[in-house]
């Protein structure tokens, strides 16, 4: 009679491989069972209350507050010039580079540094000059225009 070529070690390896395959299938089934994928829409909805906190309960419809669309302001900067401000301001030139043609004016009232370009100058200016100017809103912020030097 001939001896079997399957050794004990080969049998153990085959058993171990089958056991791992079975464990992998069981884990896959467990993941499918506990998965929230495909759960109802109600489980995925989150609500924001009046204080800005996120909750899973819908807000009370009796507490709704009507807001006009015109009252909503989006991306308004803190330093936005309001309509009641005077159009002409005074300030001191804190920096000006005449070769490059730009500088900054420090506003006397708000202490803001406002950009000034040589194209917005009426008179020649230098550092530490007192000036009067108007501002305009640009994509990068406030810019000084109509800059005039005040005689000392």
Short mmCIF file of N, CA and C in Angstrom, two decimals:
data_model
loop_
_atom_site.label_atom_id
_atom_site.label_comp_id
_atom_site.label_asym_id
_atom_site.label_seq_id
_atom_site.Cartn_x
_atom_site.Cartn_y
_atom_site.Cartn_z
N UNK A 1 0.81 -1.16 0.00
CA UNK A 1 0.00 0.00 0.00
C UNK A 1 0.87 1.25 0.00
N UNK A 2 0.46 2.27 -0.77
CA UNK A 2 1.27 3.48 -0.89
C UNK A 2 0.92 4.47 0.21
N UNK A 3 1.92 5.23 0.60
CA UNK A 3 1.77 6.21 1.66
C UNK A 3 1.12 7.49 1.10
N UNK A 4 0.25 8.11 1.86
CA UNK A 4 -0.39 9.34 1.43
C UNK A 4 0.64 10.47 1.40
N UNK A 5 0.55 11.31 0.40
CA UNK A 5 1.49 12.42 0.27
C UNK A 5 1.07 13.63 1.09
N UNK A 6 -0.13 13.62 1.63
CA UNK A 6 -0.60 14.74 2.44
C UNK A 6 -0.05 14.55 3.84
N UNK A 7 0.75 15.50 4.28
CA UNK A 7 1.36 15.41 5.60
C UNK A 7 0.49 16.14 6.62
N UNK A 8 0.82 15.95 7.88
CA UNK A 8 0.10 16.59 8.98
C UNK A 8 0.19 18.11 8.84
N UNK A 9 1.36 18.62 8.49
CA UNK A 9 1.58 20.06 8.37
C UNK A 9 0.70 20.65 7.27
N UNK A 10 0.56 19.96 6.14
CA UNK A 10 -0.27 20.45 5.06
C UNK A 10 -1.74 20.49 5.49
N UNK A 11 -2.17 19.50 6.23
CA UNK A 11 -3.56 19.47 6.71
C UNK A 11 -3.82 20.64 7.65
N UNK A 12 -2.88 20.92 8.54
CA UNK A 12 -3.03 22.03 9.49
C UNK A 12 -3.08 23.37 8.75
N UNK A 13 -2.23 23.53 7.76
CA UNK A 13 -2.24 24.79 6.99
C UNK A 13 -3.57 24.97 6.27
N UNK A 14 -4.10 23.90 5.70
CA UNK A 14 -5.38 23.97 5.01
C UNK A 14 -6.51 24.31 5.98
N UNK A 15 -6.50 23.70 7.18
CA UNK A 15 -7.51 24.01 8.19
C UNK A 15 -7.43 25.48 8.61
N UNK A 16 -6.19 25.97 8.80
CA UNK A 16 -5.98 27.36 9.22
C UNK A 16 -6.49 28.32 8.13
N UNK A 17 -6.23 28.00 6.87
CA UNK A 17 -6.67 28.84 5.76
C UNK A 17 -8.20 28.88 5.70
N UNK A 18 -8.85 27.75 5.85
CA UNK A 18 -10.30 27.69 5.83
C UNK A 18 -10.91 28.43 7.02
N UNK A 19 -10.28 28.33 8.20
CA UNK A 19 -10.76 29.03 9.38
C UNK A 19 -10.68 30.54 9.18
N UNK A 20 -9.55 31.02 8.60
CA UNK A 20 -9.40 32.46 8.34
C UNK A 20 -10.45 32.94 7.35
N UNK A 21 -10.70 32.13 6.32
CA UNK A 21 -11.70 32.49 5.31
C UNK A 21 -13.09 32.59 5.95
N UNK A 22 -13.40 31.67 6.84
CA UNK A 22 -14.70 31.67 7.52
C UNK A 22 -14.83 32.89 8.44
N UNK A 23 -13.74 33.22 9.18
CA UNK A 23 -13.75 34.39 10.07
C UNK A 23 -13.94 35.67 9.26
N UNK A 24 -13.29 35.73 8.11
CA UNK A 24 -13.40 36.90 7.25
C UNK A 24 -14.84 37.07 6.77
N UNK A 25 -15.50 35.99 6.38
CA UNK A 25 -16.89 36.04 5.95
C UNK A 25 -17.80 36.49 7.10
N UNK A 26 -17.53 35.99 8.32
CA UNK A 26 -18.33 36.38 9.48
C UNK A 26 -18.18 37.87 9.78
N UNK A 27 -16.95 38.39 9.70
CA UNK A 27 -16.72 39.82 9.92
C UNK A 27 -17.45 40.65 8.87
N UNK A 28 -17.42 40.17 7.61
CA UNK A 28 -18.09 40.88 6.52
C UNK A 28 -19.58 40.95 6.78
N UNK A 29 -20.17 39.84 7.21
CA UNK A 29 -21.60 39.82 7.51
C UNK A 29 -21.93 40.73 8.69
N UNK A 30 -21.06 40.75 9.70
CA UNK A 30 -21.29 41.61 10.87
C UNK A 30 -21.23 43.08 10.47
N UNK A 31 -20.29 43.45 9.60
CA UNK A 31 -20.19 44.83 9.12
C UNK A 31 -21.44 45.22 8.34
N UNK A 32 -21.93 44.32 7.51
CA UNK A 32 -23.14 44.60 6.75
C UNK A 32 -24.33 44.82 7.67
N UNK A 33 -24.43 44.02 8.71
CA UNK A 33 -25.56 44.11 9.63
C UNK A 33 -25.52 45.41 10.44
N UNK A 34 -24.33 45.86 10.84
CA UNK A 34 -24.24 47.05 11.69
C UNK A 34 -23.99 48.32 10.88
N UNK A 35 -23.92 48.22 9.58
CA UNK A 35 -23.65 49.38 8.73
C UNK A 35 -24.84 50.33 8.74
N UNK A 36 -24.53 51.65 8.75
CA UNK A 36 -25.60 52.65 8.67
C UNK A 36 -25.86 53.04 7.22
N UNK A 37 -25.14 52.43 6.30
CA UNK A 37 -25.32 52.72 4.89
C UNK A 37 -26.70 52.23 4.48
N UNK A 38 -27.42 53.09 3.81
CA UNK A 38 -28.76 52.73 3.41
C UNK A 38 -29.78 52.96 4.51
N UNK A 39 -29.36 53.59 5.60
CA UNK A 39 -30.30 53.89 6.68
C UNK A 39 -31.27 54.96 6.20
N UNK A 40 -32.33 55.15 6.91
CA UNK A 40 -33.35 56.10 6.52
C UNK A 40 -32.85 57.54 6.57
N UNK A 41 -33.54 58.40 5.85
CA UNK A 41 -33.18 59.82 5.79
C UNK A 41 -33.31 60.48 7.16
N UNK A 42 -34.24 60.02 7.97
CA UNK A 42 -34.45 60.59 9.30
C UNK A 42 -33.21 60.44 10.19
N UNK A 43 -32.45 59.37 10.00
CA UNK A 43 -31.25 59.16 10.82
C UNK A 43 -30.12 60.09 10.43
N UNK A 44 -30.19 60.65 9.22
CA UNK A 44 -29.08 61.47 8.73
C UNK A 44 -29.33 62.97 8.87
N UNK A 45 -30.52 63.39 9.21
CA UNK A 45 -30.85 64.81 9.28
C UNK A 45 -30.38 65.39 10.61
N UNK A 46 -29.77 66.58 10.55
CA UNK A 46 -29.36 67.32 11.75
C UNK A 46 -30.02 68.69 11.69
N UNK A 47 -30.40 69.22 12.83
CA UNK A 47 -31.06 70.51 12.92
C UNK A 47 -30.18 71.47 13.69
N UNK A 48 -30.33 72.76 13.42
CA UNK A 48 -29.60 73.80 14.14
C UNK A 48 -30.61 74.61 14.92
N UNK A 49 -30.38 74.75 16.24
CA UNK A 49 -31.31 75.51 17.06
C UNK A 49 -31.00 77.01 16.99
N UNK A 50 -31.74 77.82 17.73
CA UNK A 50 -31.60 79.27 17.68
C UNK A 50 -30.23 79.74 18.15
N UNK A 51 -29.56 78.94 19.00
CA UNK A 51 -28.24 79.31 19.50
C UNK A 51 -27.12 78.83 18.60
N UNK A 52 -27.44 78.13 17.52
CA UNK A 52 -26.42 77.63 16.60
C UNK A 52 -25.90 76.26 16.95
N UNK A 53 -26.53 75.57 17.92
CA UNK A 53 -26.09 74.22 18.30
C UNK A 53 -26.79 73.19 17.42
N UNK A 54 -26.08 72.10 17.12
CA UNK A 54 -26.63 71.04 16.29
C UNK A 54 -27.34 70.04 17.18
N UNK A 55 -28.57 69.65 16.77
CA UNK A 55 -29.33 68.67 17.53
C UNK A 55 -30.04 67.73 16.56
N UNK A 56 -30.60 66.64 17.09
CA UNK A 56 -31.30 65.70 16.23
C UNK A 56 -32.82 65.86 16.30
N UNK A 57 -33.29 66.83 17.10
CA UNK A 57 -34.73 67.08 17.18
C UNK A 57 -35.06 68.34 16.39
N UNK A 58 -36.17 68.32 15.65
CA UNK A 58 -36.52 69.51 14.86
C UNK A 58 -36.95 70.66 15.76
N UNK A 59 -36.75 71.90 15.32
CA UNK A 59 -37.14 73.05 16.14
C UNK A 59 -38.66 73.19 16.21
N UNK A 60 -39.12 73.88 17.23
CA UNK A 60 -40.55 74.10 17.42
C UNK A 60 -41.03 75.15 16.42
N UNK A 61 -42.03 74.83 15.60
CA UNK A 61 -42.47 75.79 14.58
C UNK A 61 -43.11 77.06 15.17
N UNK A 62 -43.53 77.01 16.44
CA UNK A 62 -44.12 78.19 17.06
C UNK A 62 -43.07 79.26 17.35
N UNK A 63 -41.80 78.87 17.44
CA UNK A 63 -40.72 79.81 17.78
C UNK A 63 -40.01 80.38 16.56
N UNK A 64 -40.53 80.14 15.36
CA UNK A 64 -39.89 80.65 14.15
C UNK A 64 -39.94 82.17 14.13
N UNK A 65 -38.91 82.78 13.58
CA UNK A 65 -38.83 84.22 13.49
C UNK A 65 -38.66 84.60 12.03
N UNK A 66 -39.49 85.48 11.52
CA UNK A 66 -39.41 85.90 10.13
C UNK A 66 -38.26 86.89 9.95
N UNK A 67 -37.45 86.66 8.92
CA UNK A 67 -36.32 87.54 8.62
C UNK A 67 -36.45 87.97 7.16
N UNK A 68 -36.33 89.25 6.92
CA UNK A 68 -36.38 89.77 5.56
C UNK A 68 -35.07 89.45 4.85
N UNK A 69 -35.16 89.11 3.58
CA UNK A 69 -33.95 88.77 2.81
C UNK A 69 -33.02 89.96 2.66
N UNK A 70 -33.58 91.17 2.66
CA UNK A 70 -32.75 92.37 2.52
C UNK A 70 -31.92 92.64 3.77
N UNK A 71 -32.33 92.10 4.92
CA UNK A 71 -31.61 92.33 6.18
C UNK A 71 -30.37 91.46 6.32
N UNK A 72 -30.22 90.45 5.47
CA UNK A 72 -29.09 89.53 5.57
C UNK A 72 -27.88 90.13 4.86
N UNK A 73 -26.77 90.25 5.59
CA UNK A 73 -25.53 90.78 5.02
C UNK A 73 -24.50 89.67 5.04
N UNK A 74 -23.92 89.42 3.90
CA UNK A 74 -22.93 88.35 3.77
C UNK A 74 -21.56 88.96 3.54
N UNK A 75 -20.57 88.46 4.25
CA UNK A 75 -19.16 88.85 4.14
C UNK A 75 -18.96 90.36 4.26
N UNK A 76 -19.49 90.94 5.33
CA UNK A 76 -19.30 92.35 5.60
C UNK A 76 -18.11 92.47 6.54
N UNK A 77 -17.12 93.28 6.16
CA UNK A 77 -15.94 93.41 7.00
C UNK A 77 -16.23 94.29 8.21
N UNK A 78 -15.38 94.15 9.24
CA UNK A 78 -15.56 94.91 10.47
C UNK A 78 -15.32 96.40 10.23
N UNK A 79 -14.42 96.74 9.32
CA UNK A 79 -14.02 98.13 9.12
C UNK A 79 -14.81 98.81 8.01
N UNK A 80 -15.96 98.24 7.63
CA UNK A 80 -16.70 98.79 6.50
C UNK A 80 -17.14 100.21 6.82
N UNK A 81 -16.88 101.10 5.89
CA UNK A 81 -17.25 102.49 6.09
C UNK A 81 -18.76 102.61 6.00
N UNK A 82 -19.36 103.21 7.01
CA UNK A 82 -20.80 103.38 6.99
C UNK A 82 -21.15 104.71 6.32
N UNK A 83 -22.42 104.89 6.02
CA UNK A 83 -22.86 106.08 5.31
C UNK A 83 -22.79 107.33 6.16
N UNK A 84 -22.83 107.19 7.49
CA UNK A 84 -22.84 108.37 8.34
C UNK A 84 -21.44 108.90 8.66
N UNK A 85 -20.40 108.21 8.19
CA UNK A 85 -19.04 108.71 8.41
C UNK A 85 -18.77 109.89 7.48
N UNK A 86 -17.94 110.84 7.90
CA UNK A 86 -17.60 111.94 7.00
C UNK A 86 -16.80 111.41 5.81
N UNK A 87 -17.03 112.01 4.66
CA UNK A 87 -16.38 111.51 3.46
C UNK A 87 -14.89 111.88 3.44
N UNK A 88 -14.52 113.00 4.05
CA UNK A 88 -13.12 113.40 4.06
C UNK A 88 -12.52 113.11 5.43
N UNK A 89 -11.40 112.42 5.44
CA UNK A 89 -10.72 112.06 6.68
C UNK A 89 -9.37 112.75 6.75
N UNK A 90 -8.79 112.75 7.95
CA UNK A 90 -7.43 113.26 8.11
C UNK A 90 -6.57 112.15 8.68
N UNK A 91 -5.28 112.24 8.39
CA UNK A 91 -4.38 111.22 8.89
C UNK A 91 -2.94 111.61 8.69
N UNK A 92 -2.05 110.68 9.04
CA UNK A 92 -0.62 110.91 8.95
C UNK A 92 -0.03 109.80 8.09
N UNK A 93 0.87 110.15 7.19
CA UNK A 93 1.51 109.17 6.32
C UNK A 93 2.50 108.38 7.16
N UNK A 94 2.23 107.09 7.38
CA UNK A 94 3.12 106.28 8.20
C UNK A 94 4.23 105.65 7.37
N UNK A 95 3.98 105.45 6.07
CA UNK A 95 4.99 104.87 5.18
C UNK A 95 4.64 105.28 3.77
N UNK A 96 5.65 105.68 2.99
CA UNK A 96 5.43 105.94 1.58
C UNK A 96 6.73 105.70 0.83
N UNK A 97 6.68 104.87 -0.19
CA UNK A 97 7.82 104.56 -1.03
C UNK A 97 7.55 105.21 -2.39
N UNK A 98 8.22 106.33 -2.66
CA UNK A 98 7.94 107.07 -3.89
C UNK A 98 8.45 106.33 -5.13
N UNK A 99 9.50 105.51 -4.99
CA UNK A 99 9.99 104.78 -6.16
C UNK A 99 9.01 103.68 -6.59
N UNK A 100 8.32 103.08 -5.64
CA UNK A 100 7.34 102.05 -5.98
C UNK A 100 5.94 102.62 -6.12
N UNK A 101 5.70 103.79 -5.55
CA UNK A 101 4.44 104.48 -5.75
C UNK A 101 3.30 104.06 -4.84
N UNK A 102 3.61 103.56 -3.66
CA UNK A 102 2.54 103.22 -2.72
C UNK A 102 2.99 103.47 -1.30
N UNK A 103 2.01 103.47 -0.39
CA UNK A 103 2.31 103.66 1.02
C UNK A 103 1.06 103.44 1.85
N UNK A 104 1.15 103.88 3.13
CA UNK A 104 0.03 103.72 4.05
C UNK A 104 -0.19 104.99 4.84
N UNK A 105 -1.46 105.28 5.09
CA UNK A 105 -1.85 106.44 5.89
C UNK A 105 -2.54 105.91 7.14
N UNK A 106 -2.15 106.45 8.31
CA UNK A 106 -2.81 106.07 9.55
C UNK A 106 -3.91 107.09 9.83
N UNK A 107 -5.15 106.62 9.84
CA UNK A 107 -6.30 107.48 10.07
C UNK A 107 -6.28 107.97 11.52
N UNK A 108 -6.51 109.28 11.73
CA UNK A 108 -6.44 109.84 13.09
C UNK A 108 -7.60 109.39 13.97
N UNK A 109 -8.77 109.18 13.40
CA UNK A 109 -9.92 108.78 14.21
C UNK A 109 -9.92 107.30 14.53
N UNK A 110 -9.80 106.47 13.52
CA UNK A 110 -9.93 105.02 13.73
C UNK A 110 -8.60 104.31 13.95
N UNK A 111 -7.49 104.98 13.70
CA UNK A 111 -6.14 104.42 13.82
C UNK A 111 -5.91 103.25 12.85
N UNK A 112 -6.74 103.17 11.79
CA UNK A 112 -6.55 102.14 10.77
C UNK A 112 -5.45 102.55 9.80
N UNK A 113 -4.75 101.57 9.27
CA UNK A 113 -3.75 101.84 8.23
C UNK A 113 -4.45 101.63 6.89
N UNK A 114 -4.48 102.68 6.09
CA UNK A 114 -5.19 102.65 4.82
C UNK A 114 -4.18 102.76 3.69
N UNK A 115 -4.31 101.86 2.72
CA UNK A 115 -3.40 101.82 1.58
C UNK A 115 -3.60 103.04 0.70
N UNK A 116 -2.49 103.58 0.18
CA UNK A 116 -2.56 104.70 -0.77
C UNK A 116 -1.62 104.40 -1.94
N UNK A 117 -2.11 104.67 -3.15
CA UNK A 117 -1.29 104.47 -4.35
C UNK A 117 -1.01 105.84 -4.96
N UNK A 118 0.07 105.95 -5.70
CA UNK A 118 0.47 107.22 -6.29
C UNK A 118 -0.59 107.79 -7.22
N UNK A 119 -1.43 106.94 -7.79
CA UNK A 119 -2.49 107.43 -8.68
C UNK A 119 -3.58 108.17 -7.91
N UNK A 120 -3.67 107.96 -6.59
CA UNK A 120 -4.68 108.63 -5.78
C UNK A 120 -4.18 109.91 -5.14
N UNK A 121 -2.98 110.37 -5.50
CA UNK A 121 -2.40 111.57 -4.89
C UNK A 121 -2.76 112.82 -5.67
N UNK A 122 -3.06 113.89 -4.93
CA UNK A 122 -3.24 115.21 -5.53
C UNK A 122 -1.94 115.99 -5.36
N UNK A 123 -1.33 115.93 -4.16
CA UNK A 123 -0.05 116.59 -3.86
C UNK A 123 1.01 115.53 -3.61
N UNK A 124 2.26 115.93 -3.74
CA UNK A 124 3.37 115.04 -3.38
C UNK A 124 3.35 114.85 -1.86
N UNK A 125 3.58 113.63 -1.40
CA UNK A 125 3.60 113.37 0.04
C UNK A 125 4.87 112.63 0.42
N UNK A 126 5.21 112.74 1.68
CA UNK A 126 6.36 112.03 2.25
C UNK A 126 5.92 111.46 3.59
N UNK A 127 6.78 110.66 4.19
CA UNK A 127 6.47 110.09 5.51
C UNK A 127 6.30 111.20 6.53
N UNK A 128 5.42 110.99 7.49
CA UNK A 128 5.09 111.89 8.59
C UNK A 128 4.34 113.15 8.15
N UNK A 129 3.91 113.26 6.89
CA UNK A 129 3.08 114.38 6.45
C UNK A 129 1.66 114.17 6.95
N UNK A 130 0.99 115.27 7.33
CA UNK A 130 -0.42 115.20 7.65
C UNK A 130 -1.19 115.41 6.36
N UNK A 131 -2.23 114.59 6.15
CA UNK A 131 -2.96 114.64 4.89
C UNK A 131 -4.46 114.54 5.14
N UNK A 132 -5.22 115.01 4.15
CA UNK A 132 -6.66 114.75 4.11
C UNK A 132 -6.90 113.82 2.93
N UNK A 133 -7.90 112.95 3.06
CA UNK A 133 -8.14 111.97 2.01
C UNK A 133 -9.56 111.44 2.08
N UNK A 134 -9.96 110.82 1.02
CA UNK A 134 -11.23 110.11 0.96
C UNK A 134 -10.92 108.64 0.76
N UNK A 135 -11.87 107.78 1.08
CA UNK A 135 -11.61 106.34 0.92
C UNK A 135 -12.57 105.76 -0.09
N UNK A 136 -12.11 104.69 -0.72
CA UNK A 136 -12.98 103.91 -1.60
C UNK A 136 -12.74 102.44 -1.30
N UNK A 137 -13.77 101.66 -1.48
CA UNK A 137 -13.68 100.21 -1.23
C UNK A 137 -13.15 99.55 -2.49
N UNK A 138 -12.10 98.74 -2.32
CA UNK A 138 -11.51 97.97 -3.41
C UNK A 138 -11.64 96.49 -3.05
N UNK A 139 -11.37 95.61 -3.99
CA UNK A 139 -11.45 94.18 -3.65
C UNK A 139 -10.54 93.76 -2.51
N UNK A 140 -9.45 94.49 -2.30
CA UNK A 140 -8.51 94.13 -1.24
C UNK A 140 -8.71 94.94 0.03
N UNK A 141 -9.71 95.82 0.09
CA UNK A 141 -9.96 96.61 1.29
C UNK A 141 -10.07 98.08 0.97
N UNK A 142 -9.94 98.92 2.01
CA UNK A 142 -10.03 100.36 1.81
C UNK A 142 -8.77 100.90 1.15
N UNK A 143 -8.96 101.90 0.29
CA UNK A 143 -7.85 102.56 -0.38
C UNK A 143 -8.10 104.06 -0.33
N UNK A 144 -7.04 104.83 -0.10
CA UNK A 144 -7.17 106.28 -0.01
C UNK A 144 -7.08 106.90 -1.41
N UNK A 145 -7.97 107.87 -1.66
CA UNK A 145 -7.94 108.62 -2.92
C UNK A 145 -8.04 110.10 -2.59
N UNK A 146 -7.77 110.94 -3.56
CA UNK A 146 -7.83 112.40 -3.38
C UNK A 146 -7.01 112.82 -2.17
N UNK A 147 -5.76 112.33 -2.08
CA UNK A 147 -4.90 112.62 -0.94
C UNK A 147 -4.24 113.98 -1.13
N UNK A 148 -4.47 114.89 -0.15
CA UNK A 148 -3.91 116.24 -0.19
C UNK A 148 -3.11 116.48 1.07
N UNK A 149 -1.94 117.09 0.92
CA UNK A 149 -1.10 117.42 2.08
C UNK A 149 -1.65 118.65 2.78
N UNK A 150 -1.66 118.61 4.12
CA UNK A 150 -2.07 119.75 4.93
C UNK A 150 -0.81 120.53 5.26
N UNK A 151 -0.84 121.84 5.01
CA UNK A 151 0.34 122.67 5.32
C UNK A 151 0.57 122.69 6.81
N UNK A 152 1.83 122.62 7.18
CA UNK A 152 2.19 122.56 8.60
C UNK A 152 2.13 123.88 9.26
#
